[in-house]
Amino acid sequence: MPQTIPLAQHLFKRLRQLSCHSIHGVPGDFFLRALDRIRPSGLNWIGNANELCAGYAADGYARAATQLRRHRSAPSPLVGALMTTYGVGELSAINAVAGSHSEHVPVVHLVGTPSRKAMREPNARLPVHHTLGDGRAEVYAEMAKHVICAQAYLQRMANATEAAEAYDGVLEQAVRASLPVYVSLGSDMVELRVPEDLLKKPLKLEPPENEKMAEERAVHQILEMLQKSQAPLLIADGMSYPFDFQSEINELVSLTNIPTMSFTSGKGLVDESSPSWSPALPNTTDYSREADLVMMFGPLLTRWTTIPNTGNTILFDQESVELFGIVTELARSKAVLRALIDKLKEVKFGQRADVGETNFAQTPLGKAVPSASDSITQDSLWPTLSSFLKPEDTLLLANGTPLIGGRSLQLQPDSQVIASPIWNAIGSMLPGAQGIAAAKRDHGLPGRTILLEGDGSFQVTCQAVSDIMRYKLDVTIFIANNAGYTYERWLNGMDAEYNDVPSWRYVEAARFFGAKDNDPSYPILAKRVETWGQLQDVLADEKAGDGKGLKIIDVIMDPKDVPEASKPGLSRASAALRSA
Amino acid sequence: MPQTIPLAQHLFKRLRQLSCHSIHGVPGDFFLRALDRIRPSGLNWIGNANELCAGYAADGYARAATQLRRHRSAPSPLVGALMTTYGVGELSAINAVAGSHSEHVPVVHLVGTPSRKAMREPNARLPVHHTLGDGRAEVYAEMAKHVICAQAYLQRMANATEAAEAYDGVLEQAVRASLPVYVSLGSDMVELRVPEDLLKKPLKLEPPENEKMAEERAVHQILEMLQKSQAPLLIADGMSYPFDFQSEINELVSLTNIPTMSFTSGKGLVDESSPSWSPALPNTTDYSREADLVMMFGPLLTRWTTIPNTGNTILFDQESVELFGIVTELARSKAVLRALIDKLKEVKFGQRADVGETNFAQTPLGKAVPSASDSITQDSLWPTLSSFLKPEDTLLLANGTPLIGGRSLQLQPDSQVIASPIWNAIGSMLPGAQGIAAAKRDHGLPGRTILLEGDGSFQVTCQAVSDIMRYKLDVTIFIANNAGYTYERWLNGMDAEYNDVPSWRYVEAARFFGAKDNDPSYPILAKRVETWGQLQDVLADEKAGDGKGLKIIDVIMDPKDVPEASKPGLSRASAALRSA
């Protein structure tokens, strides 16, 4: 007789094989029994205050892959996992799952449903709770289909082994596509037995090899273009994180000395101490505007992004390379990059070109250092935070002014920046920071988790502070507290009440959420800073910078203040709202 | 030339015609300009901290219809309105909209989308933010279709007048079906002009007349059954609120003297001072178990509800009457009830039957009154709160122990109870209370808004306290603080950590969320009570009972304590989870 284990244990142990050691969620009756199987499978359960927070946290957890890869010798996948109950739970989280889809984050969404019988024989007269009351048992799975890459509806499988195999199949898809997947499990299926040996069958996580001819042709063409180009430009953009292009990009930069920039979501990909790195936005310098070749990795652009207007663009997407508008579909673009690097090692490139002045170097401070009693402006805050940064920091930029201002940070080596220019949901980054911190702890990864937050964002998902404290996670939060949706003020309604948010006492957050007084195992630091001098004091405070426990720095700012350099872009965006 | 107005103004003024004076939501770039048209249309904007709260608040607002009808001479529709941005906003609220669908609450969900051009010509290379980044512009509308009764996709209309007419059409459906609808508006459409006269065209809110023969046949049969029955029972259930059966039920009760009961969601429908009213659950007395005829109004049952097992059941649904298992489809069941009442006026009925002992009368207190230093138990708390109640109270019962315990309350006349046994989402009732309080204020309705909350529920949507304070709404909150999901403990994992929630300092909520000190325009009272004596003191405090401002009473209870009478049901539910 083969050894067997409960089906739930198979599901959880597979997650652990994908480096997921913590499952985020909110308990719900339909999967309470599955929760009993998490710890025996070697994982942790992280109970969030609500499902949206859990979804964002699972997304954050998966984004720690960047750091995990750097610290592991073997290639290392990493997925996030979210577990919610049927209907009310899964729909509360669906916005986070959709966000994972839009930005290519592999999250496994497990949904605990009523029993197989209840799902097969819905009864509109005596409906199961959490249904719409009309007998449409599978309606939520239908809704989820739009925002995931694959679904395993385990209730429909003939037996437990088939269910386990269907599950394995969607895990493979999640990792290969770097996208969320949806798995639903009947409440009666938790303890069904499956052969333990199934877990020994390796998951097929690698995409197939590229068609050799196509790969070689692409490499050849790119090489030719690079050699011909007089003014090339590399742009490392945000999707390079999930597509795992980072090490290849850095090798390319150091082999070629080509000037390299990034939009905000790509910050951290390239070592900022490299002589080829320029902090300028790719659309703001004469050099970049006149580049005769742009090679862009992992584009995470939006309609409002202005990209250099060269006819010669090479785009590296996940499974395609675009050369001059012609797209070559491939199994893995990363392999093209690797082959290109091998070729480049035989070629000599010149010195770095001068890319000219940038508009994001710390000019405001260069011009006039504020005095201690001055209030804190957007133009003084963000560059100043650079002095606070350390190697291995993971920095999350909330949408709004932190996303704008965060790009003036000068990063230390091996930092990661998490920004969300496409999904752009306010509130996602606070629970995201919780997820990052959990992944760092689970895997013993170094470096702090630092969130640059907005007050409007904080209010969306404030209960994540409770989740952070409950699990004693290390998170440092700066809140740009400008009493409202400042980014939106610049789009419409500069003085409108609808752009205000109430003034919370952020420094009392830890206390409200139940912090113990003077708990030596979990230090808490909370400061409200209104002046430049107070900010400097905090930044110089060793305890503020040690990354341990929870820090909340509430930075008071003017409601209408935005970085000077962002004003033209905001004006364009505002005008775009008024036109068709 | 006919007078014209902006399209957005047409949309908002129509809402006002449906008694919706406040729109709930979170501002988003794609509809900022529409927000400028709310006040000129005579409505208020209520900016919630997040979209899920806004959705629940809009649902609560619409549920105030019960009270509005009682205080208006003319028939009065009432819809709730929710406005969110495309993608991130609408998906964050979709769980609340689905809940409105499951419990028949008419909510108009307005979604501000990118411009018509951007929607028509999506660009996967340079996608609009808040999209999935792959060019599927209408994907969210597809997802919404599953949880609404009608959709007006205004971008697709040939011109503004057609858009206004399509909108009017879905409003009619929302009111007639008492269900949510979805409306999306391009950012470029706000100021398109439509004839002002369109607003004069009355909306068709009444369903068609019943087919006369069918109605008469149903009335005749019911009458015959009522006259033959020796032991009839009326059950007023929760859907009678949205289906507007309340006045007919009460007339029937007083005309016939038939014993009347309700499940929890139907509490408040029947005047509890009526001699025919019994607080017993319909499945717990000998009388109800042996009834030879059960007439049930507005069933809002779930699989775990045991209904009296008589073969003779008459069910009044929204658009059907079921007699002995045979369903007659009708345009409006309410008209059948009215016709039945007219007939019944000519018939004599006897005295009220004795329905025997109930298990929910205040037996625990009858047996032993606790002493002042005793801790507060579930069996002592809920019946005690009856002494706190006043006429016209609106009582919201959060899911978990408040939903169980709330049914032992003895209500004063003209109370409304809001319970959610089908959707059963934790966290829905705190923002729901905000919506109720807003509707009461908008329409000058009397009575307090009282929320019986759980700690787990509070943590899901705690930012609603900020929303309540921001708009100075009057809400009284009792938190059954038992350090976890007590209801779930009884289903699985009595001592499991996953059923714990962190201990927040609930009495400091108002302070954390920014309350001003001693604001005479908005009194705040916050008390933590751990003993029976402390609870009595609060209940006797006039300030705690005046309903003004915000009150938070944090009631400390044992984590495993549930009402004694609920234990058999919890055991059944627990067993159901273990079986197929």
Short mmCIF file of N, CA and C in Angstrom, two decimals, chain B residues 14-22 61 68 72 76-79 442-443:
data_model
loop_
_atom_site.label_atom_id
_atom_site.label_comp_id
_atom_site.label_asym_id
_atom_site.label_seq_id
_atom_site.Cartn_x
_atom_site.Cartn_y
_atom_site.Cartn_z
N ARG B 14 -31.79 62.21 -11.06
CA ARG B 14 -32.64 61.02 -11.07
C ARG B 14 -32.51 60.26 -9.75
N LEU B 15 -31.30 60.18 -9.23
CA LEU B 15 -31.11 59.51 -7.94
C LEU B 15 -31.91 60.22 -6.86
N ARG B 16 -31.91 61.54 -6.94
CA ARG B 16 -32.65 62.31 -5.92
C ARG B 16 -34.15 62.02 -6.02
N GLN B 17 -34.62 61.84 -7.25
CA GLN B 17 -36.04 61.48 -7.41
C GLN B 17 -36.34 60.13 -6.76
N LEU B 18 -35.31 59.32 -6.60
CA LEU B 18 -35.49 58.02 -5.94
C LEU B 18 -35.08 58.09 -4.47
N SER B 19 -35.17 59.28 -3.91
CA SER B 19 -34.90 59.54 -2.48
C SER B 19 -33.46 59.31 -2.08
N CYS B 20 -32.58 59.17 -3.05
CA CYS B 20 -31.17 59.04 -2.71
C CYS B 20 -30.54 60.43 -2.67
N HIS B 21 -30.25 60.90 -1.49
CA HIS B 21 -29.70 62.25 -1.34
C HIS B 21 -28.20 62.24 -1.07
N SER B 22 -27.63 61.07 -0.90
CA SER B 22 -26.18 60.98 -0.65
C SER B 22 -25.58 59.87 -1.50
N TYR B 61 -27.83 52.45 3.37
CA TYR B 61 -28.67 53.61 3.04
C TYR B 61 -29.98 53.14 2.44
N LEU B 68 -38.48 54.99 5.86
CA LEU B 68 -38.93 56.10 5.02
C LEU B 68 -40.39 55.90 4.62
N ARG B 72 -43.64 58.53 5.25
CA ARG B 72 -44.09 59.31 4.10
C ARG B 72 -45.51 58.92 3.78
N SER B 76 -42.88 55.49 -1.49
CA SER B 76 -41.56 56.09 -1.60
C SER B 76 -40.49 55.05 -1.91
N PRO B 77 -39.90 55.14 -3.10
CA PRO B 77 -38.76 54.26 -3.36
C PRO B 77 -37.54 54.83 -2.65
N LEU B 78 -36.55 54.03 -2.49
CA LEU B 78 -35.28 54.53 -1.94
C LEU B 78 -34.17 53.65 -2.47
N VAL B 79 -33.24 54.25 -3.18
CA VAL B 79 -32.08 53.49 -3.61
C VAL B 79 -30.84 54.03 -2.93
N ASP B 442 -30.59 62.46 6.15
CA ASP B 442 -31.04 63.04 4.88
C ASP B 442 -32.55 63.23 4.86
N HIS B 443 -33.27 62.30 5.48
CA HIS B 443 -34.73 62.32 5.37
C HIS B 443 -35.41 62.71 6.67
#
